[in-house]
Tab-separated table of C-alpha atoms in Angstrom:
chain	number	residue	atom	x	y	z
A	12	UNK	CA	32.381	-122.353	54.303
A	13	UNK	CA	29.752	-119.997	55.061
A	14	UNK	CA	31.683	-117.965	57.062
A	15	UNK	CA	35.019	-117.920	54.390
A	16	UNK	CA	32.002	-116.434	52.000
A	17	UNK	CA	30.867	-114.061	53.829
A	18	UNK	CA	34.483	-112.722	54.577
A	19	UNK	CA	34.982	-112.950	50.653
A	20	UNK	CA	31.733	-110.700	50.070
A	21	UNK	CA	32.944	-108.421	52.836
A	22	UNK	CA	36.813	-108.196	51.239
A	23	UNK	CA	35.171	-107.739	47.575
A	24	UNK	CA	32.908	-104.344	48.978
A	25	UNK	CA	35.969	-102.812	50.592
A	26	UNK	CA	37.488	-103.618	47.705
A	27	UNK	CA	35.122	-101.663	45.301
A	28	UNK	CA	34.740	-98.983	47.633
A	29	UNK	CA	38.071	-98.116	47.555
A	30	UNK	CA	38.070	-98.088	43.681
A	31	UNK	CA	35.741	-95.838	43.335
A	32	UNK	CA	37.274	-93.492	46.455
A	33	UNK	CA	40.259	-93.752	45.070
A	34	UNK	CA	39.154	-91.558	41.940
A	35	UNK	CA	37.285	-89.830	44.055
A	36	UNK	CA	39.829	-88.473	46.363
A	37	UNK	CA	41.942	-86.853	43.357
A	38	UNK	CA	39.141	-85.260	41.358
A	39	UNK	CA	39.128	-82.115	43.820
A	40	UNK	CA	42.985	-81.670	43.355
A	41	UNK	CA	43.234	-82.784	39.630
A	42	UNK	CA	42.270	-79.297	37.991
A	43	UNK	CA	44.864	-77.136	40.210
A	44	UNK	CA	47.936	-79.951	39.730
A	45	UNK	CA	47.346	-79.828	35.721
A	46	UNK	CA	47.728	-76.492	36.186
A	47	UNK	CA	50.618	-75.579	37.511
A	48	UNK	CA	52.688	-78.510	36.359
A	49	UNK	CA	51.641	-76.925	33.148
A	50	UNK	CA	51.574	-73.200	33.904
A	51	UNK	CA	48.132	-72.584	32.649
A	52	UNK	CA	44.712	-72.002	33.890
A	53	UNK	CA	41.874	-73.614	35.043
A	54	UNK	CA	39.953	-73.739	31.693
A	55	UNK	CA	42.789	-74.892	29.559
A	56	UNK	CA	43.585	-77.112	31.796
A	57	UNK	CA	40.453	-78.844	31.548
A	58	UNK	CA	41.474	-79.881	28.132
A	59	UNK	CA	44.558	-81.466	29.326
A	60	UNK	CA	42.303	-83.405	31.977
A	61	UNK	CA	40.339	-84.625	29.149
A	62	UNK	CA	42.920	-86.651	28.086
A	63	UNK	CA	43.762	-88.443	31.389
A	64	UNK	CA	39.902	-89.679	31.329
A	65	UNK	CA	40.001	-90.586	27.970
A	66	UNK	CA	43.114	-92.079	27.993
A	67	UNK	CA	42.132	-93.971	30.944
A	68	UNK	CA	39.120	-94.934	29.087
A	69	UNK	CA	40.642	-96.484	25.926
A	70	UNK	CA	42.864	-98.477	28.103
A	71	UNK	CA	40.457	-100.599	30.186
A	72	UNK	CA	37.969	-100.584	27.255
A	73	UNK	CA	40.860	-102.520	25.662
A	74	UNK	CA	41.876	-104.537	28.609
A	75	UNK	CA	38.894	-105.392	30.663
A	76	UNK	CA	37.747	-108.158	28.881
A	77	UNK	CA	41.254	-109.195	28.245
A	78	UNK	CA	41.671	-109.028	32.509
A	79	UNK	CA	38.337	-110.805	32.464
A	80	UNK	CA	39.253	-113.396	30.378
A	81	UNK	CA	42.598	-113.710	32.249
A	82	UNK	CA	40.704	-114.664	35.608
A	83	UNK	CA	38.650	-117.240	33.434
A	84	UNK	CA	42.127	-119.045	33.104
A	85	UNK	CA	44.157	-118.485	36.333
A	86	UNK	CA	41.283	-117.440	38.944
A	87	UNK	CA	39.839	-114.326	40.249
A	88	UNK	CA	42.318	-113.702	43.328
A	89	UNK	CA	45.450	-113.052	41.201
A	90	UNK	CA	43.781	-111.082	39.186
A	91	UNK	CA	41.913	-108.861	42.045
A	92	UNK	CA	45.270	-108.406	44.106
A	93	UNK	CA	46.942	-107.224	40.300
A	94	UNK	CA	44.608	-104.808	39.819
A	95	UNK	CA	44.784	-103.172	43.446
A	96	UNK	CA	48.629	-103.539	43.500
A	97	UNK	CA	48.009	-101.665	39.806
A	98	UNK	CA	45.992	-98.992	41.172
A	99	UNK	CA	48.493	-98.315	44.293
A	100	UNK	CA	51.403	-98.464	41.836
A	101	UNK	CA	49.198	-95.474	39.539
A	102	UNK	CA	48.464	-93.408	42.336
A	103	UNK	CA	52.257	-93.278	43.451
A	104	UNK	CA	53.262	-92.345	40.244
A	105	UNK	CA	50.583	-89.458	40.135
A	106	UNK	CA	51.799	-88.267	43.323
A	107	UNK	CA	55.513	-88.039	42.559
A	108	UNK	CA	54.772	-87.090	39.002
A	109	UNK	CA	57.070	-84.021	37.899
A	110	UNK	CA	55.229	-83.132	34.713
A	111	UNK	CA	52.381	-83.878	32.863
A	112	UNK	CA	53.631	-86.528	30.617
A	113	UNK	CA	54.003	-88.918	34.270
A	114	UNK	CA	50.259	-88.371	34.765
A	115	UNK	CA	49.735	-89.675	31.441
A	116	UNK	CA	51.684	-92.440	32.354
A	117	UNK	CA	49.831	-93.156	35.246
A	118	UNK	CA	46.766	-93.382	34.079
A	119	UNK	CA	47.754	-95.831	31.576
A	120	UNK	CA	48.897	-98.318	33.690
A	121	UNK	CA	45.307	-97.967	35.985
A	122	UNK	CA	43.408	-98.393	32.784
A	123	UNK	CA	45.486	-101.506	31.945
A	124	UNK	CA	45.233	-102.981	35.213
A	125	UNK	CA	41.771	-101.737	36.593
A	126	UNK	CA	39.655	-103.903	35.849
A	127	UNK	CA	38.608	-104.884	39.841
A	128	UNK	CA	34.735	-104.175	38.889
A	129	UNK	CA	34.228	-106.850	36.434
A	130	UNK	CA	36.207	-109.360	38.022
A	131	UNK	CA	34.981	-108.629	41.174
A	132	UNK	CA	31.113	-108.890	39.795
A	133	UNK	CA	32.715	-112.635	38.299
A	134	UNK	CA	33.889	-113.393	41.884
A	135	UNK	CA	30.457	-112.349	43.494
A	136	UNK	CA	29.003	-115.132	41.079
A	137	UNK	CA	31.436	-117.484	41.870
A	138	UNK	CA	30.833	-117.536	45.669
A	139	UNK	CA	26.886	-116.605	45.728
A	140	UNK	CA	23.811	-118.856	45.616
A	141	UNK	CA	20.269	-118.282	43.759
A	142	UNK	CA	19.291	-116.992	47.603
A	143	UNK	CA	22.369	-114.728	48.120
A	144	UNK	CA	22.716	-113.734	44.569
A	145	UNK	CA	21.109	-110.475	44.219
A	146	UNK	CA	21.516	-109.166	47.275
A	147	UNK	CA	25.430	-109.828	47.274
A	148	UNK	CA	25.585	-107.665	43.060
A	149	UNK	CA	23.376	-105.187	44.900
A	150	UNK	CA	26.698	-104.327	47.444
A	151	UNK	CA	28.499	-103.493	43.511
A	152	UNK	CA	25.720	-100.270	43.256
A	153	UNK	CA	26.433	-99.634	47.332
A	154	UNK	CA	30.069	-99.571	46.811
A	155	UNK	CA	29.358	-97.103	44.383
A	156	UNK	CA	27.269	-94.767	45.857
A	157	UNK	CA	29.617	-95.207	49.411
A	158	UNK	CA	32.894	-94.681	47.733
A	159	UNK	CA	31.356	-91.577	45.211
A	160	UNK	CA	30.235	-89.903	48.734
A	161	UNK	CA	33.651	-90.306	50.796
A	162	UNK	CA	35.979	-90.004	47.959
A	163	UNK	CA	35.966	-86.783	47.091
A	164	UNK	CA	34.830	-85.162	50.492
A	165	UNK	CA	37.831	-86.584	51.546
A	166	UNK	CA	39.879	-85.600	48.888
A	167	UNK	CA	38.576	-82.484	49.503
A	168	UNK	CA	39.975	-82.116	52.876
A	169	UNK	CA	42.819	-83.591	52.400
A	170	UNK	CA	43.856	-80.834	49.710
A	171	UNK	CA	44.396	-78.703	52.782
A	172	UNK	CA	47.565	-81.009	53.624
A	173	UNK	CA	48.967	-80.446	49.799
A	174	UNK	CA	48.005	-80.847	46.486
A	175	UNK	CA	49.664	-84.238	46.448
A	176	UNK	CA	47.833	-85.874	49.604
A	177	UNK	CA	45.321	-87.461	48.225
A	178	UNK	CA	47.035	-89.561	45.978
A	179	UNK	CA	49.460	-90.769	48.486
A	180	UNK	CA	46.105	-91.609	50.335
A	181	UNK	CA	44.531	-93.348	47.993
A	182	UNK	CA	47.808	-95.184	47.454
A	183	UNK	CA	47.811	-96.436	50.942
A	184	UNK	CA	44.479	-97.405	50.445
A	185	UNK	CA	45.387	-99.464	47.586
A	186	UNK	CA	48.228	-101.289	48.842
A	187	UNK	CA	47.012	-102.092	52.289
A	188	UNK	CA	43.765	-103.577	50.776
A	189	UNK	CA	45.948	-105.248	48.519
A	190	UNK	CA	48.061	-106.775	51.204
A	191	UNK	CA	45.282	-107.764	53.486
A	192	UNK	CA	43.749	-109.322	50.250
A	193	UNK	CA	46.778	-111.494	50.467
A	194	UNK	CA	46.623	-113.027	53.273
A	195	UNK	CA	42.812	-113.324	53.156
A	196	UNK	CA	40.851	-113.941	49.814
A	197	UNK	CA	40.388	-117.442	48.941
A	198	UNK	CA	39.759	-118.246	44.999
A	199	UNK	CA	36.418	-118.442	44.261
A	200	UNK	CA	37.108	-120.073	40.606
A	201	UNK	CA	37.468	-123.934	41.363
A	202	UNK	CA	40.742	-125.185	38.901
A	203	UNK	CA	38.240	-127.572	36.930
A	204	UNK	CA	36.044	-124.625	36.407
A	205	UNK	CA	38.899	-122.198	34.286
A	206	UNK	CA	38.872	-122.642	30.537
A	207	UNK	CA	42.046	-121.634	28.088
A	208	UNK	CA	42.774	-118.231	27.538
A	209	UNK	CA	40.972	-117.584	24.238
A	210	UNK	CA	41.605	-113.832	21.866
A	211	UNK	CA	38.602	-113.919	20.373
A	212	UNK	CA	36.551	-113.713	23.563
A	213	UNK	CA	38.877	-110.699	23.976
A	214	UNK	CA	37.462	-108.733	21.710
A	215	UNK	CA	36.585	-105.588	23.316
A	216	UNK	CA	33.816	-104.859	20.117
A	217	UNK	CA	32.713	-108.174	19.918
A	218	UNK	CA	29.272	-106.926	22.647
A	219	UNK	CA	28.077	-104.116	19.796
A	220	UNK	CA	27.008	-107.107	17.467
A	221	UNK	CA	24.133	-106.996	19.437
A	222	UNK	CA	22.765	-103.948	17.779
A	223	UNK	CA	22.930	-105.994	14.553
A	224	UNK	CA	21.208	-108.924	15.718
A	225	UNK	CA	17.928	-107.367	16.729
A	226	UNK	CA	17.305	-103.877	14.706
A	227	UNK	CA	14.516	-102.550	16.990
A	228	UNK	CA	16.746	-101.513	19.772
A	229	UNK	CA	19.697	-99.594	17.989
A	230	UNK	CA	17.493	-96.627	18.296
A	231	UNK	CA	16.729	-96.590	21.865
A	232	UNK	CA	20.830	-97.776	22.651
A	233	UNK	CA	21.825	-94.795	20.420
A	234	UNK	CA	19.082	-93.216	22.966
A	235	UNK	CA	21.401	-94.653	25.923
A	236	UNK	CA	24.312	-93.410	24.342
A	237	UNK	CA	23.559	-89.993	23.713
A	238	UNK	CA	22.473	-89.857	27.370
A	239	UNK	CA	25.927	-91.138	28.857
A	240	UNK	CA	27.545	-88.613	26.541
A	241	UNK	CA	25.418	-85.796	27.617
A	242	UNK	CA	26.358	-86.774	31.251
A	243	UNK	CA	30.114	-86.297	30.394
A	244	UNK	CA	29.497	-82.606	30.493
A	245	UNK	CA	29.092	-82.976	34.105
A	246	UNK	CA	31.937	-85.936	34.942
A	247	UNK	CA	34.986	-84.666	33.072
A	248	UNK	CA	34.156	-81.273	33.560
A	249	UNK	CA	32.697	-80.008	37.068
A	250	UNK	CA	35.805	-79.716	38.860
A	251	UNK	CA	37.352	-77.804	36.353
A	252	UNK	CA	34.706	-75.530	35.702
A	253	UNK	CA	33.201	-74.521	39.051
A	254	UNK	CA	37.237	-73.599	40.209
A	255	UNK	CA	37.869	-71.408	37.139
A	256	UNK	CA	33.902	-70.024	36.784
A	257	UNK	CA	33.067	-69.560	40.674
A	258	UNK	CA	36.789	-69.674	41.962
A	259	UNK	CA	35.941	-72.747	44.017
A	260	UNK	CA	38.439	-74.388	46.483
A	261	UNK	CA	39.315	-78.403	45.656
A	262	UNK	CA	37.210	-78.684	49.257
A	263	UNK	CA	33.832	-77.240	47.686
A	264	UNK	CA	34.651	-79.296	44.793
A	265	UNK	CA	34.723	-82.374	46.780
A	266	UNK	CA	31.654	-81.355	49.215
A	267	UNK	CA	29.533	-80.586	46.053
A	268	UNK	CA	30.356	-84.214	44.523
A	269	UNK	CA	29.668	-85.773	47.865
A	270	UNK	CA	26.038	-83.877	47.792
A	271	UNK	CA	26.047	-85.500	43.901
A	272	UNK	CA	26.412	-88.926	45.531
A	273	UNK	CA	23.910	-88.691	48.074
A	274	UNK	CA	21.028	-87.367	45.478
A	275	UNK	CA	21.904	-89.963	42.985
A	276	UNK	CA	22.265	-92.645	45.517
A	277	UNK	CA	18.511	-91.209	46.839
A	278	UNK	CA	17.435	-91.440	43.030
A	279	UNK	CA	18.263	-94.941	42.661
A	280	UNK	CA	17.628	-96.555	45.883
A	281	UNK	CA	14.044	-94.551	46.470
A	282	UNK	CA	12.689	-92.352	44.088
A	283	UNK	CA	12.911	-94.730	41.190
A	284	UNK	CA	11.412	-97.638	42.590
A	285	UNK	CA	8.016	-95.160	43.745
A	286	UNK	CA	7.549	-92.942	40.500
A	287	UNK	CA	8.620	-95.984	37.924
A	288	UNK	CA	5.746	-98.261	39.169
A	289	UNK	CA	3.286	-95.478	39.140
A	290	UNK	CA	3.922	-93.568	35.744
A	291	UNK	CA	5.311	-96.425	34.024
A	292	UNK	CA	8.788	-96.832	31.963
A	293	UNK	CA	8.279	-94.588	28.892
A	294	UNK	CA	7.170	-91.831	31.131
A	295	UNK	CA	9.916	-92.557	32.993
A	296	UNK	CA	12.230	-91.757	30.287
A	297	UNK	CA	10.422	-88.795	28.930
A	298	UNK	CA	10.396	-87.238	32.255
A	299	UNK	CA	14.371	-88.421	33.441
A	300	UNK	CA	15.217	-86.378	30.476
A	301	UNK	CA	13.602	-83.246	30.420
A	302	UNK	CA	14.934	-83.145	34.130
A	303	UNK	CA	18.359	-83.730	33.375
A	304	UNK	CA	17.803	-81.186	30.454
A	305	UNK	CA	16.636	-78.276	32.728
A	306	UNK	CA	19.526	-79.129	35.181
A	307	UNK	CA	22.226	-78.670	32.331
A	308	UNK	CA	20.626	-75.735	30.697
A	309	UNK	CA	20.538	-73.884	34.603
A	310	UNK	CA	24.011	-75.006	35.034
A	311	UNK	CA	25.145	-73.701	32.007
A	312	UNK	CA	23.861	-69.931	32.429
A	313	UNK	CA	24.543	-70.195	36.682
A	314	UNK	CA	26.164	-67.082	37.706
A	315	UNK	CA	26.738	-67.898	41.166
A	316	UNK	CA	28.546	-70.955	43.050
A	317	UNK	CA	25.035	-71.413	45.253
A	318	UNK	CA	23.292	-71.902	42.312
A	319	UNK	CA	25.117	-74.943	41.464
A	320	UNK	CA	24.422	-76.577	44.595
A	321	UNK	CA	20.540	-75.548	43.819
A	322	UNK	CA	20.333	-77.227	40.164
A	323	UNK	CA	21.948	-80.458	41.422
A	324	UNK	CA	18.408	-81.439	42.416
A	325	UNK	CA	16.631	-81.146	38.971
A	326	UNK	CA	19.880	-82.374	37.077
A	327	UNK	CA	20.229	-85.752	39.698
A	328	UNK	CA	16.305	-86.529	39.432
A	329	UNK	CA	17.044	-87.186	35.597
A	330	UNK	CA	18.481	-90.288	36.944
A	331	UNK	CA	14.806	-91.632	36.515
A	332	UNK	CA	15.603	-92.215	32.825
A	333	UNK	CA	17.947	-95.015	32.823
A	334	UNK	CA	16.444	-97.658	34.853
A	335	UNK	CA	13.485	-97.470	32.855
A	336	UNK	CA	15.311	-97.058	29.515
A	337	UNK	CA	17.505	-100.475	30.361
A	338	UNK	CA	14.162	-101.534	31.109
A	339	UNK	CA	12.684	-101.195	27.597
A	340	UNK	CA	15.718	-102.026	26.093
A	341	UNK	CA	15.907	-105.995	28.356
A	342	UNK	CA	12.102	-106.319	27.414
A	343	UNK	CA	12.968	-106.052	23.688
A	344	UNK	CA	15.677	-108.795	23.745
A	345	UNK	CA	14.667	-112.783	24.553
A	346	UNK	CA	15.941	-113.763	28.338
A	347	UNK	CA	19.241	-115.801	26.595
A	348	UNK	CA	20.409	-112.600	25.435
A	349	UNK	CA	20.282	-110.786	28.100
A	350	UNK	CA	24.134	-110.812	29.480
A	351	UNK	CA	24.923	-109.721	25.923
A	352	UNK	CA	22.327	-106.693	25.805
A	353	UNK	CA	24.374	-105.284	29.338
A	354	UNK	CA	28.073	-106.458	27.906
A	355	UNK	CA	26.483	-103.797	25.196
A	356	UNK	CA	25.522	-101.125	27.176
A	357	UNK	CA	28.561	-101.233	28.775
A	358	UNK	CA	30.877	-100.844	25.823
A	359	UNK	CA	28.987	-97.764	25.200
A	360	UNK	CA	28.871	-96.322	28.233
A	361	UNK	CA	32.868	-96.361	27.937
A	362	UNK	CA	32.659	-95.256	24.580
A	363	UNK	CA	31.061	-91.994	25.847
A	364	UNK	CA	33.363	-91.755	28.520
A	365	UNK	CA	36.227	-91.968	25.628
A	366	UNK	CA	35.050	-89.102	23.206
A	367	UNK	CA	32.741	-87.325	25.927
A	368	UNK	CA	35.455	-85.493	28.045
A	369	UNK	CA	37.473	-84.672	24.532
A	370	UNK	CA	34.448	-83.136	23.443
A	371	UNK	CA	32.864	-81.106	26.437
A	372	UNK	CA	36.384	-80.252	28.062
A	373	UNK	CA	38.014	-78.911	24.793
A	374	UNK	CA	34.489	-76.922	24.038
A	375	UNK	CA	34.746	-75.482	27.503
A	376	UNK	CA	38.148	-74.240	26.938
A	377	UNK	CA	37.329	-72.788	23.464
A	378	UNK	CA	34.585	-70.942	24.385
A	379	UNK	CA	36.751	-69.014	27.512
A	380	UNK	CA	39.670	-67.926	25.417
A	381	UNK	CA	40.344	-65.092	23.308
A	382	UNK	CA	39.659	-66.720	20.090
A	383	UNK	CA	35.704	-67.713	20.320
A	384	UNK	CA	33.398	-65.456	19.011
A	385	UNK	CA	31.621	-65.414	22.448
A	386	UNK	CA	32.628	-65.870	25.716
A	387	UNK	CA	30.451	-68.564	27.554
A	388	UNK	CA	32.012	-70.410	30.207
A	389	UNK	CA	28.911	-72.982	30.319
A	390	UNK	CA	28.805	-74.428	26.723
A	391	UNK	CA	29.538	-78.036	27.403
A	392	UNK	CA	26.190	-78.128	29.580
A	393	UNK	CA	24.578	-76.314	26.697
A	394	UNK	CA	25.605	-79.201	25.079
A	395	UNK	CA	24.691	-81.854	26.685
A	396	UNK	CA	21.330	-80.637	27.101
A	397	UNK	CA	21.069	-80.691	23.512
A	398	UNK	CA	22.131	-84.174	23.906
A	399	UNK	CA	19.353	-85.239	25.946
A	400	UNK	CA	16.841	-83.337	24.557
A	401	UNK	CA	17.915	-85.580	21.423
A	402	UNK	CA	17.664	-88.239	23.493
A	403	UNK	CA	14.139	-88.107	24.396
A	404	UNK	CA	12.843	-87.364	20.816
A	405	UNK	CA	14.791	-90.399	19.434
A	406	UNK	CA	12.971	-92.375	22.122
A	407	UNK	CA	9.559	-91.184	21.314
A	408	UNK	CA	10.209	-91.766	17.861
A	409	UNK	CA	11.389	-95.509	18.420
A	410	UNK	CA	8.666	-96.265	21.034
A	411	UNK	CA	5.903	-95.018	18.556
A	412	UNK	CA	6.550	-96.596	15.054
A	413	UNK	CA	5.063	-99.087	14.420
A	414	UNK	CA	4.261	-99.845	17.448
A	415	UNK	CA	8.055	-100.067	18.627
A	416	UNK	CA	10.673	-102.587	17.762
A	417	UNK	CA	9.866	-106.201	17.556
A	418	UNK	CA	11.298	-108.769	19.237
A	419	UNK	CA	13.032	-110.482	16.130
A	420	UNK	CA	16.563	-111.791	15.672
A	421	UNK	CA	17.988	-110.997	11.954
A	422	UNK	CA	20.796	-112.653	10.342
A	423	UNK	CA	23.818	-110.624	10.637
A	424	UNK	CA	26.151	-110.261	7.544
């Protein structure tokens, strides 16, 4: 039994690692394909790109908890090999698609189907013990920072082969996990252990009650939020900016996202768990921010490619912030709320990544054509400093009235 576990953990890692890679390897190619299956450039292609995230976004926001629910009623394994057989399925179409419209299609069906974090997080539960527990959702943030690094290095090099390699790699990828998955993964949800199908645990909204429930920490989540949205002037738009602003190739565009990877990964695993304990959490937050602030306001006036490279260090130490901001935020809610406070979080975090990309991509592409009133290239990370500059002042002003928010559950109406 042991062993079949272990194999199960093992499975579920490759498993996330190649989600995540799988993104990863088509971000360095993404800008240039938009572009000539369009016939435009970089910069309006951006706001073309836009709508693949978002449109990505809306989908699993939609679906996730309905694919969660689904492997509360017919098990985890189904629903695992779905959502990898989904993915392959997406990344085919993307790689054979003759126009943009197919793309759009594409990215659909992944949002409908990709739901392979949460369930796999449900299937980690399944199998683990209070021992193994946190060290087996601790492989979820490894995956990450693993599959962020190789992903788009590789999709990098890969670009030299065609624009349409990496998406018949990831593919592969895909599928063959998909297939060994088959022949492998056991079900971790016991039949006496499923429950009926049920819409109103479906609800997709359902996790922002929270903010109703308990007043004090709407401020520092709108805090989060603006954060997360800030940060969108970096995800949806990096690749497309640094190719049309510094003329990069889709392999500097993956090398500098591997380097983003490492530093955040460094962030995460080292430097937050030395400066946290020693300056505290607000501190923490104050300081995350006005790092990730400077980072976005030198990326936004950068005039050469090096420099980029350069301000990746103040921009990734922001990291800081959110660990200690959850923080606040779980010591402001009682321990049985908890699960709901993160099913929160969540639901914003993919509400930024809905609206973000409209917003920063389409501002990007406004401010390099003919029509604005000036020409600045770098006005989404203007932006988004702005956002987190917001950010921290919302914080301070939450954290020091009245002592902060109480700990008090109101009646919703």
């Amino acid at each position: 039994m042991r062993d079949k576990r272990q194999a199960a953990v093992g499975f579920i890692f490759i498993t996330l690692i190649i989600d995540v890679m799988g993104w990863g390897l088509i971000i360095p190619v993404m800008p240039k394909l938009i572009a000539e299956l369009k016939g435009i450039g970089f910069n309006e292609a951006s706001s073309y790109g836009a709508w693949l995230i978002s449109v990505y976004a809306v989908t699993q926001f939609i679906f996730a908890p309905v694919i969660g629910n689904l492997s509360d009623r017919y098990g985890r394994r189904p629903v695992l090999l779905a959502s990898l057989t989904g993915f392959g399925i997406d990344y085919i179409i993307l790689a054979l698609a003759p126009s943009y419209g197919w793309l759009f299609a594409g990215r659909i069906i992944a949002g409908i189907t990709g739901a392979s974090f949460t369930t796999a997080s449900a299937y980690i539960a399944d199998i683990s013990t209070a021992e193994t527990r946190a060290k087996n959702f601790g492989l979820i943030g490894a995956a990450f920072g693993i599959g962020f690094v190789i992903g788009p290095a590789l999709g990098g090099l890969l670009a030299g082969w065609g624009l349409r390699a990496p998406f018949y790699a990831a593919a592969g990828l895909c599928l063959v996990n998909a297939l060994y998955g088959y022949f492998v993964l056991p079900e971790s949800l016991a039949k006496e252990n499923r429950r009926p199908f049920e819409w109103k645990r479906a609800n997709p909204l359902g996790a922002l009650r929270l903010l109703k429930q308990y007043p004090g920490i709407d401020g520092l989540a709108f805090c989060f939020f603006l954060i997360y949205l800030a940060a969108q002037s970096v995800q949806g738009n990096w690749n497309f900016f640094t190719m049309y602003r510094f003329h990069w190739t889709e392999g500097m565009v993956g090398l500098s996202l591997a380097v983003v990877g490492i530093l955040v990964g460094a962030v995460q695993a080292g430097l937050t768990r030395v400066i946290n304990p020693r300056i505290g959490n607000e501190k923490s937050v104050y300081t995350g921010l006005l790092l990730y602030s400077a980072g976005l306001l030198l990326f936004a006036f950068a005039t050469q490619g090096w420099m980029m490279f350069l301000f990746l260090v103040p921009y990734c130490l922001g990291g800081i912030a959110g660990p200690a901001l959850q923080s606040i935020l779980a010591g402001r809610v009682p321990p049985n709320e908890q699960g709901a406070l993160q099913g929160t979080l969540t639901s914003l975090m993919s509400l930024t990544t809905i609206i973000g990309p409209l917003i920063m991509n389409n501002l990007f592409r406004y401010f390099t054509s003919p029509a604005a009133p000036v020409y600045f290239p770098g006005i989404a990370f203007l932006l988004g400093a702005v956002f987190m500059l917001c950010s921290a002042l919302i914080a301070w002003m939450v954290l020091h009235s009245n002592g902060g928010p109480k700990m008090q559950k109101q009646p919703v109406t």
